[in-house]
GROMACS .gro file of N, CA, C and O in nm:
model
  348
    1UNK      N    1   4.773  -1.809  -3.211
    1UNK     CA    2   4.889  -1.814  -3.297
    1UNK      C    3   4.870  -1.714  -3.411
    1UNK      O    4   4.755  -1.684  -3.445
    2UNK      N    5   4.989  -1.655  -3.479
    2UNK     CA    6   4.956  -1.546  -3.573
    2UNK      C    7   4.923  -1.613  -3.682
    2UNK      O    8   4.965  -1.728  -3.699
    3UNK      N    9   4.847  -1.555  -3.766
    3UNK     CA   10   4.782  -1.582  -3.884
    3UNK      C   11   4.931  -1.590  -3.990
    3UNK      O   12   5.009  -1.495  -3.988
    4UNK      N   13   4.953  -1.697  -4.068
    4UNK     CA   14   5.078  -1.704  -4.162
    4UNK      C   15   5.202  -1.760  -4.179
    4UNK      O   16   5.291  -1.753  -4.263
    5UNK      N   17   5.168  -1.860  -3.998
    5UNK     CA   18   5.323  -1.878  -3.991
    5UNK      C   19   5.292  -2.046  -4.032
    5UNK      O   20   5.190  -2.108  -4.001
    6UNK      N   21   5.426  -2.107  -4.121
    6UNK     CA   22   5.414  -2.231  -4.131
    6UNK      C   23   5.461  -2.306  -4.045
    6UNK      O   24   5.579  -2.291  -4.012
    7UNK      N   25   5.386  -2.402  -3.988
    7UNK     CA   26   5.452  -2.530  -3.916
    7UNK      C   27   5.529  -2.627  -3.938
    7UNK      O   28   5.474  -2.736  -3.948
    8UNK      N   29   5.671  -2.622  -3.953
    8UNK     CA   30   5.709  -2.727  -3.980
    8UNK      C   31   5.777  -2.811  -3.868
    8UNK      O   32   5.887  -2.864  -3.876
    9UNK      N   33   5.683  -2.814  -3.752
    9UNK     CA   34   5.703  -2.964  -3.685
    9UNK      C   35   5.604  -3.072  -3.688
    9UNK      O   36   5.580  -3.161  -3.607
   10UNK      N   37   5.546  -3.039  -3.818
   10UNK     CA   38   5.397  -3.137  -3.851
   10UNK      C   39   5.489  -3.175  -4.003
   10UNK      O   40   5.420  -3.238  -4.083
   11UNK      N   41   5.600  -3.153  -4.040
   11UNK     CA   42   5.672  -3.244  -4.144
   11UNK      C   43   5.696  -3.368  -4.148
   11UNK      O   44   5.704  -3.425  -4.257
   12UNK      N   45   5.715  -3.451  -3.999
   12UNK     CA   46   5.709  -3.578  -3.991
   12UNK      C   47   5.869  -3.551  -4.025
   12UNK      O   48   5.915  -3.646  -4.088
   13UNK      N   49   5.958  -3.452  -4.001
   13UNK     CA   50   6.077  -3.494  -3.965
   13UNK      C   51   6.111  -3.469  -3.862
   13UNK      O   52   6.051  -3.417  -3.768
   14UNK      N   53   6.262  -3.525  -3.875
   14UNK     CA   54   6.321  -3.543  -3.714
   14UNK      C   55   6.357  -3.390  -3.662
   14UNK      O   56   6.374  -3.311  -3.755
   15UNK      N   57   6.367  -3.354  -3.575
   15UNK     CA   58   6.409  -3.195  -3.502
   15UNK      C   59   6.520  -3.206  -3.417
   15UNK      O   60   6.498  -3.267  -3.312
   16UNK      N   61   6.684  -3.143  -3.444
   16UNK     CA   62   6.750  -3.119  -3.340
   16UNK      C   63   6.738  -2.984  -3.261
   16UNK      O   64   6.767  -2.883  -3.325
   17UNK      N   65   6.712  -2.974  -3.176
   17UNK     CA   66   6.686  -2.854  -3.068
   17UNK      C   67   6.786  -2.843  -2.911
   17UNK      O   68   6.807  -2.925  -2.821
   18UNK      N   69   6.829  -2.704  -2.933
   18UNK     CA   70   6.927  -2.642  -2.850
   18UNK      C   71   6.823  -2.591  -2.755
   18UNK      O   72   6.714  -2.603  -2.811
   19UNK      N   73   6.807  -2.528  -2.612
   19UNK     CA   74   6.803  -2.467  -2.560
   19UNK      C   75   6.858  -2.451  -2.406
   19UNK      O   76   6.899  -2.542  -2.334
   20UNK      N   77   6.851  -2.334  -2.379
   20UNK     CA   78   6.969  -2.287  -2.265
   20UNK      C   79   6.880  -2.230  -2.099
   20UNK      O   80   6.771  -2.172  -2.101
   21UNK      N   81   6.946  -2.259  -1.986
   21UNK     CA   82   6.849  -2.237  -1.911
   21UNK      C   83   6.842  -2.069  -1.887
   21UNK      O   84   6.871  -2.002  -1.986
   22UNK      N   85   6.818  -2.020  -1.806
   22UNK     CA   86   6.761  -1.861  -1.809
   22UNK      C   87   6.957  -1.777  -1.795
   22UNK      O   88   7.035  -1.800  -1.703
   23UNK      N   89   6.983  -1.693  -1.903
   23UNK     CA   90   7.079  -1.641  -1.870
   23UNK      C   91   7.232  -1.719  -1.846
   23UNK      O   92   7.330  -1.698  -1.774
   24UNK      N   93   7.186  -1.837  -1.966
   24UNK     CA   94   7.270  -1.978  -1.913
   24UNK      C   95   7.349  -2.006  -1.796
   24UNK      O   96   7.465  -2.045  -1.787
   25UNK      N   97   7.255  -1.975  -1.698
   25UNK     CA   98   7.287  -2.035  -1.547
   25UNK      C   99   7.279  -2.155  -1.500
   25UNK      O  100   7.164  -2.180  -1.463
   26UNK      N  101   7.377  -2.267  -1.480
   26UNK     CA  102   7.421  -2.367  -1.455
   26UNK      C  103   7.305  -2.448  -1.389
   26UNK      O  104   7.354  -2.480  -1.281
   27UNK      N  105   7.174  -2.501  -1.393
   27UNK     CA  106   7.074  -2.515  -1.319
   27UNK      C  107   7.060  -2.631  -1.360
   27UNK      O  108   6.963  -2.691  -1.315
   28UNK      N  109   7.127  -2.685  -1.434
   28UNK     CA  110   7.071  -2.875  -1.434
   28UNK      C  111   7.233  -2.943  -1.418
   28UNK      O  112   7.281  -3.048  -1.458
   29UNK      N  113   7.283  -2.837  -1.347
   29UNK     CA  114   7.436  -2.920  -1.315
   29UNK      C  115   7.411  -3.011  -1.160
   29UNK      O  116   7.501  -3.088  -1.124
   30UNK      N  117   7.319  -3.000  -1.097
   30UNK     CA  118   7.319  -3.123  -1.008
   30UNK      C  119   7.269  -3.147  -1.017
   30UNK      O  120   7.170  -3.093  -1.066
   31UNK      N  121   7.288  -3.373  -0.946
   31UNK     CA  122   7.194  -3.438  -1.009
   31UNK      C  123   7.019  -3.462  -0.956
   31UNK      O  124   6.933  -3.531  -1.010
   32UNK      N  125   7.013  -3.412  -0.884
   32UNK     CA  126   6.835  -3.393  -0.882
   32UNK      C  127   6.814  -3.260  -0.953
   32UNK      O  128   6.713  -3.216  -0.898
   33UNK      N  129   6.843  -3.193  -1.022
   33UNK     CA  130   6.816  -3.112  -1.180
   33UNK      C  131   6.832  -3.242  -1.229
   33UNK      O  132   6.773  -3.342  -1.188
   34UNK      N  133   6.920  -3.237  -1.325
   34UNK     CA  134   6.952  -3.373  -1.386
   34UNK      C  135   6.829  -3.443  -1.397
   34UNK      O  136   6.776  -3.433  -1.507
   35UNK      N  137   6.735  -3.553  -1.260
   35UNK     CA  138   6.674  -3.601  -1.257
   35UNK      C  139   6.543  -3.585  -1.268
   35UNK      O  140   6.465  -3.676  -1.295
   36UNK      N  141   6.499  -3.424  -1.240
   36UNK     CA  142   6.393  -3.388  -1.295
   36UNK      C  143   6.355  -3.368  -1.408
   36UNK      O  144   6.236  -3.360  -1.437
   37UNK      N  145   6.488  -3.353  -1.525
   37UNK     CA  146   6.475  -3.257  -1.642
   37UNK      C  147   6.466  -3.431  -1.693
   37UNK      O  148   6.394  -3.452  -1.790
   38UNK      N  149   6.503  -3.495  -1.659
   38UNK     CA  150   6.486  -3.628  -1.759
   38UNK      C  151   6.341  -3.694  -1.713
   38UNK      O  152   6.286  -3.753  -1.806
   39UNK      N  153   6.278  -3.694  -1.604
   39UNK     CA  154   6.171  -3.737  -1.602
   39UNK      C  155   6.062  -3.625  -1.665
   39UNK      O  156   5.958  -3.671  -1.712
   40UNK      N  157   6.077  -3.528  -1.668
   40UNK     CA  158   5.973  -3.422  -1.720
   40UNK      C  159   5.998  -3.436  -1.883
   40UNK      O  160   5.914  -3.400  -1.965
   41UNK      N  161   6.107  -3.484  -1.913
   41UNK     CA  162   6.086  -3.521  -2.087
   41UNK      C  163   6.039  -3.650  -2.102
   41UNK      O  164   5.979  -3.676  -2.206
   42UNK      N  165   6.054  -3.739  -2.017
   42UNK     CA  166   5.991  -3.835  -2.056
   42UNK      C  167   5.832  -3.808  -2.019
   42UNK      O  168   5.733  -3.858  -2.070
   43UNK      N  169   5.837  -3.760  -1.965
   43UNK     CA  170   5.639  -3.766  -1.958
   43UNK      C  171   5.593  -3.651  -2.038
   43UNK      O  172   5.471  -3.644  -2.048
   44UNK      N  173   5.663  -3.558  -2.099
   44UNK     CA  174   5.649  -3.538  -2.263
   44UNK      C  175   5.659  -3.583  -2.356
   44UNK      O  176   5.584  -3.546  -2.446
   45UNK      N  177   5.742  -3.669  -2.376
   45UNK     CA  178   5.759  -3.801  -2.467
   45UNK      C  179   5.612  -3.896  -2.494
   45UNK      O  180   5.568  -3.954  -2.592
   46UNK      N  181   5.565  -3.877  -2.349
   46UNK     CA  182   5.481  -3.989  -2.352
   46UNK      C  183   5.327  -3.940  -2.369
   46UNK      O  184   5.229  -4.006  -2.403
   47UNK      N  185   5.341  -3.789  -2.331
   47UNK     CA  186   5.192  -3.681  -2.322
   47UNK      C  187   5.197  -3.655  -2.488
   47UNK      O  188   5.083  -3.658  -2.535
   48UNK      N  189   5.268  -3.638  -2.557
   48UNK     CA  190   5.290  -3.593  -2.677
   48UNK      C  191   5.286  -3.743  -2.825
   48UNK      O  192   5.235  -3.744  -2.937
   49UNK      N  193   5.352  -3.830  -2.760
   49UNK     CA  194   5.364  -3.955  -2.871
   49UNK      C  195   5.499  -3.854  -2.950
   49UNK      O  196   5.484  -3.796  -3.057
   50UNK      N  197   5.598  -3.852  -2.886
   50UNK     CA  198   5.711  -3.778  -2.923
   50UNK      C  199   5.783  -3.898  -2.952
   50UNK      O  200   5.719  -3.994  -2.912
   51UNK      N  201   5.910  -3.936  -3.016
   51UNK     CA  202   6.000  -4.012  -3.048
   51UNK      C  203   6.135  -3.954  -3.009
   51UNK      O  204   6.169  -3.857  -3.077
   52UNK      N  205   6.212  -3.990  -2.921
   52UNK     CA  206   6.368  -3.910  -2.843
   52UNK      C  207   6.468  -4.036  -2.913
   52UNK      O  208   6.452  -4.156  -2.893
   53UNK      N  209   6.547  -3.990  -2.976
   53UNK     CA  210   6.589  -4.032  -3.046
   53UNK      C  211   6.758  -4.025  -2.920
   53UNK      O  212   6.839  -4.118  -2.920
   54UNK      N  213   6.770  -3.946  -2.862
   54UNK     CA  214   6.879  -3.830  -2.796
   54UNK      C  215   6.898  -3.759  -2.727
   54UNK      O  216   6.847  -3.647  -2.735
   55UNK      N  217   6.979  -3.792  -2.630
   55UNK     CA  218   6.965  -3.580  -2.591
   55UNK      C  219   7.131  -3.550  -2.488
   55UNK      O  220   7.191  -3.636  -2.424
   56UNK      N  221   7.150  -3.474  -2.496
   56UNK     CA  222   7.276  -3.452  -2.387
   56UNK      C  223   7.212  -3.324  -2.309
   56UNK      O  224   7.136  -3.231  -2.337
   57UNK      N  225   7.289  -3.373  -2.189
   57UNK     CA  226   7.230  -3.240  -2.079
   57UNK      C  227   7.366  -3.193  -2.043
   57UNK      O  228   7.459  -3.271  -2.026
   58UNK      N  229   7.377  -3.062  -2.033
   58UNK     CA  230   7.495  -3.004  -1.995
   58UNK      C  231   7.455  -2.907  -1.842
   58UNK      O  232   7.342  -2.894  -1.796
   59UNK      N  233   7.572  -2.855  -1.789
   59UNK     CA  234   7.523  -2.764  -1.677
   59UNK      C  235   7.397  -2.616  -1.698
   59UNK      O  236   7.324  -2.554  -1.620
   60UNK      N  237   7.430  -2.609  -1.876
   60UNK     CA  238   7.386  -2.498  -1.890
   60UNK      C  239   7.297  -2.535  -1.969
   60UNK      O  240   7.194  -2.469  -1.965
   61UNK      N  241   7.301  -2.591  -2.015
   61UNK     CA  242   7.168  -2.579  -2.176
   61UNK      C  243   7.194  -2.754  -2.227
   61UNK      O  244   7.295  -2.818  -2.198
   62UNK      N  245   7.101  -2.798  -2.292
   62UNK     CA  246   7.037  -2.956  -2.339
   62UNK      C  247   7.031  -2.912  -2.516
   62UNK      O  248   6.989  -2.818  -2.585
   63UNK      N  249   7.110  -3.065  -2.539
   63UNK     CA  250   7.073  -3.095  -2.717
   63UNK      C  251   6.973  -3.197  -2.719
   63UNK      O  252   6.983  -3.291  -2.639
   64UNK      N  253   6.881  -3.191  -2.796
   64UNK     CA  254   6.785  -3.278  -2.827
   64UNK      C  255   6.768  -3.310  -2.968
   64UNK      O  256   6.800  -3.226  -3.052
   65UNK      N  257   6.720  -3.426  -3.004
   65UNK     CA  258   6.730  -3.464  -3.100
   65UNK      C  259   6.588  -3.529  -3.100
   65UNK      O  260   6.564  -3.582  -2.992
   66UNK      N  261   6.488  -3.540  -3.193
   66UNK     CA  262   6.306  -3.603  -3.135
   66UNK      C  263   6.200  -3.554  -3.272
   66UNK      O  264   6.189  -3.450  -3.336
   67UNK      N  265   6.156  -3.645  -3.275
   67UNK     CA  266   6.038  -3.646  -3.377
   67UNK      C  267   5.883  -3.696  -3.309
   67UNK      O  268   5.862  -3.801  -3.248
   68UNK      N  269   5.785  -3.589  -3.341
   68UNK     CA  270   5.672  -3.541  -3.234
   68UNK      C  271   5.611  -3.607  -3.385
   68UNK      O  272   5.632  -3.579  -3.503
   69UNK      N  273   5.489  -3.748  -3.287
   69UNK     CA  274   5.370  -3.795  -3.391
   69UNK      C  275   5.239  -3.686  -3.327
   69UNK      O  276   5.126  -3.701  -3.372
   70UNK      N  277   5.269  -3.581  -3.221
   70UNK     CA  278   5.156  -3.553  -3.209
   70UNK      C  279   5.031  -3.489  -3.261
   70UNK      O  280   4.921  -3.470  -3.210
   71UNK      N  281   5.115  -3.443  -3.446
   71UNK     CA  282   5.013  -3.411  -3.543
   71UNK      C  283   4.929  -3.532  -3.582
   71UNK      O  284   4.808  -3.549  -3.594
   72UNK      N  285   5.035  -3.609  -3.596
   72UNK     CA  286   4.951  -3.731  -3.694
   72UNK      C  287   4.833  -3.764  -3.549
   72UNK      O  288   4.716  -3.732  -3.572
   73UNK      N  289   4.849  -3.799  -3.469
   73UNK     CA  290   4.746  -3.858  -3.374
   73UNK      C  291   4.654  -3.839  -3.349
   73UNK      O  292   4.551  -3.905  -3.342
   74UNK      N  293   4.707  -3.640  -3.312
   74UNK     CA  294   4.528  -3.569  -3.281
   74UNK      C  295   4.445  -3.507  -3.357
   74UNK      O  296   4.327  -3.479  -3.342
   75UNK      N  297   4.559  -3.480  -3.485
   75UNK     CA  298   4.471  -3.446  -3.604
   75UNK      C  299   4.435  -3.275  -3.557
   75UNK      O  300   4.345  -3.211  -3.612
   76UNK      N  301   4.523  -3.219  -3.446
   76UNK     CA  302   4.501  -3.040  -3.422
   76UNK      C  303   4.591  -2.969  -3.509
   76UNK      O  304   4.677  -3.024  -3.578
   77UNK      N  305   4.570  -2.846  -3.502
   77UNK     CA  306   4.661  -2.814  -3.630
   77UNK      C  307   4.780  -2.745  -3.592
   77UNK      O  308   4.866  -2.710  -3.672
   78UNK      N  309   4.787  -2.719  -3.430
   78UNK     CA  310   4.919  -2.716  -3.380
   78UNK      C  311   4.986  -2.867  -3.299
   78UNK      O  312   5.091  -2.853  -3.237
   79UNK      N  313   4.936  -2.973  -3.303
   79UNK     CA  314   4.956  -3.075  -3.262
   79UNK      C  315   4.999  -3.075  -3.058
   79UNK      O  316   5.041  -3.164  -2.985
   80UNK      N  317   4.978  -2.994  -3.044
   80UNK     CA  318   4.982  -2.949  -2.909
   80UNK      C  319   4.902  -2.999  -2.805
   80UNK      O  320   4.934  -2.996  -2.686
   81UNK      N  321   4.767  -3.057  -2.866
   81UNK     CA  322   4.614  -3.097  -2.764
   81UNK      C  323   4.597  -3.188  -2.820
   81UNK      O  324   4.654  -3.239  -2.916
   82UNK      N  325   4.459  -3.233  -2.722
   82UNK     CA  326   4.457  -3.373  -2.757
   82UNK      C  327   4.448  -3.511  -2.637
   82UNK      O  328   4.504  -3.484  -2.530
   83UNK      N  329   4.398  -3.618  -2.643
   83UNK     CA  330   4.405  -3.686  -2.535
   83UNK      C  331   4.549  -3.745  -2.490
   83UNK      O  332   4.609  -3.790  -2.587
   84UNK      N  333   4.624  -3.757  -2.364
   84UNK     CA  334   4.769  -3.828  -2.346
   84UNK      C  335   4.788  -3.948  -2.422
   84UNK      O  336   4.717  -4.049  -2.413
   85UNK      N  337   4.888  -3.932  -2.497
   85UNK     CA  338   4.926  -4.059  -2.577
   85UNK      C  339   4.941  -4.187  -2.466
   85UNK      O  340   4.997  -4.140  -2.367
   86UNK      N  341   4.917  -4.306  -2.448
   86UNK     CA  342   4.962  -4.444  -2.366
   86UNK      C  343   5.129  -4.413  -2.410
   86UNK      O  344   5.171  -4.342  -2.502
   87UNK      N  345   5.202  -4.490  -2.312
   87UNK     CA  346   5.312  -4.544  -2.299
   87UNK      C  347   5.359  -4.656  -2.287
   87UNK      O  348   5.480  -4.671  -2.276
   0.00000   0.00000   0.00000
């Protein structure tokens, strides 16, 4: 990581986050997309000690709404590593 940049997803606030799939190409418009993209957040939810407060999935791109304890837990200083949180 570059030397300088501040972290602020170790604020212990909540984060709404946009993102879009490649070239916003319609790729979670059927439902096994759909069903992968929700089980692969939940077992980030659960690898992380994340809090999902939210989320809408569209054909093209997902709103999320989520507050990550995974600073407070592992004590790394990108909160990224660390042993899998229980569920």
């Amino acid at each position: 990581m570059p030397s300088g940049l501040r972290r602020f997803q170790q604020s212990g606030q909540s984060h709404f986050l946009t993102f879009s799939c490649y070239r916003r190409q319609a790729r979670l418009s059927s439902p096994d997309a759909y069903d992968l993209f929700v089980q692969c957040l939940e077992d980030m939810r659960c690898r992380f000690a994340m809090c999902i407060y939210g989320y809408v999935v569209m054909p093209e791109h997902v709103h999320l709404l989520a507050l990550s304890h995974s600073s407070q837990r592992t004590g790394q200083k990108d909160g990224l590593r660390g042993p899998a949180a229980p569920c």
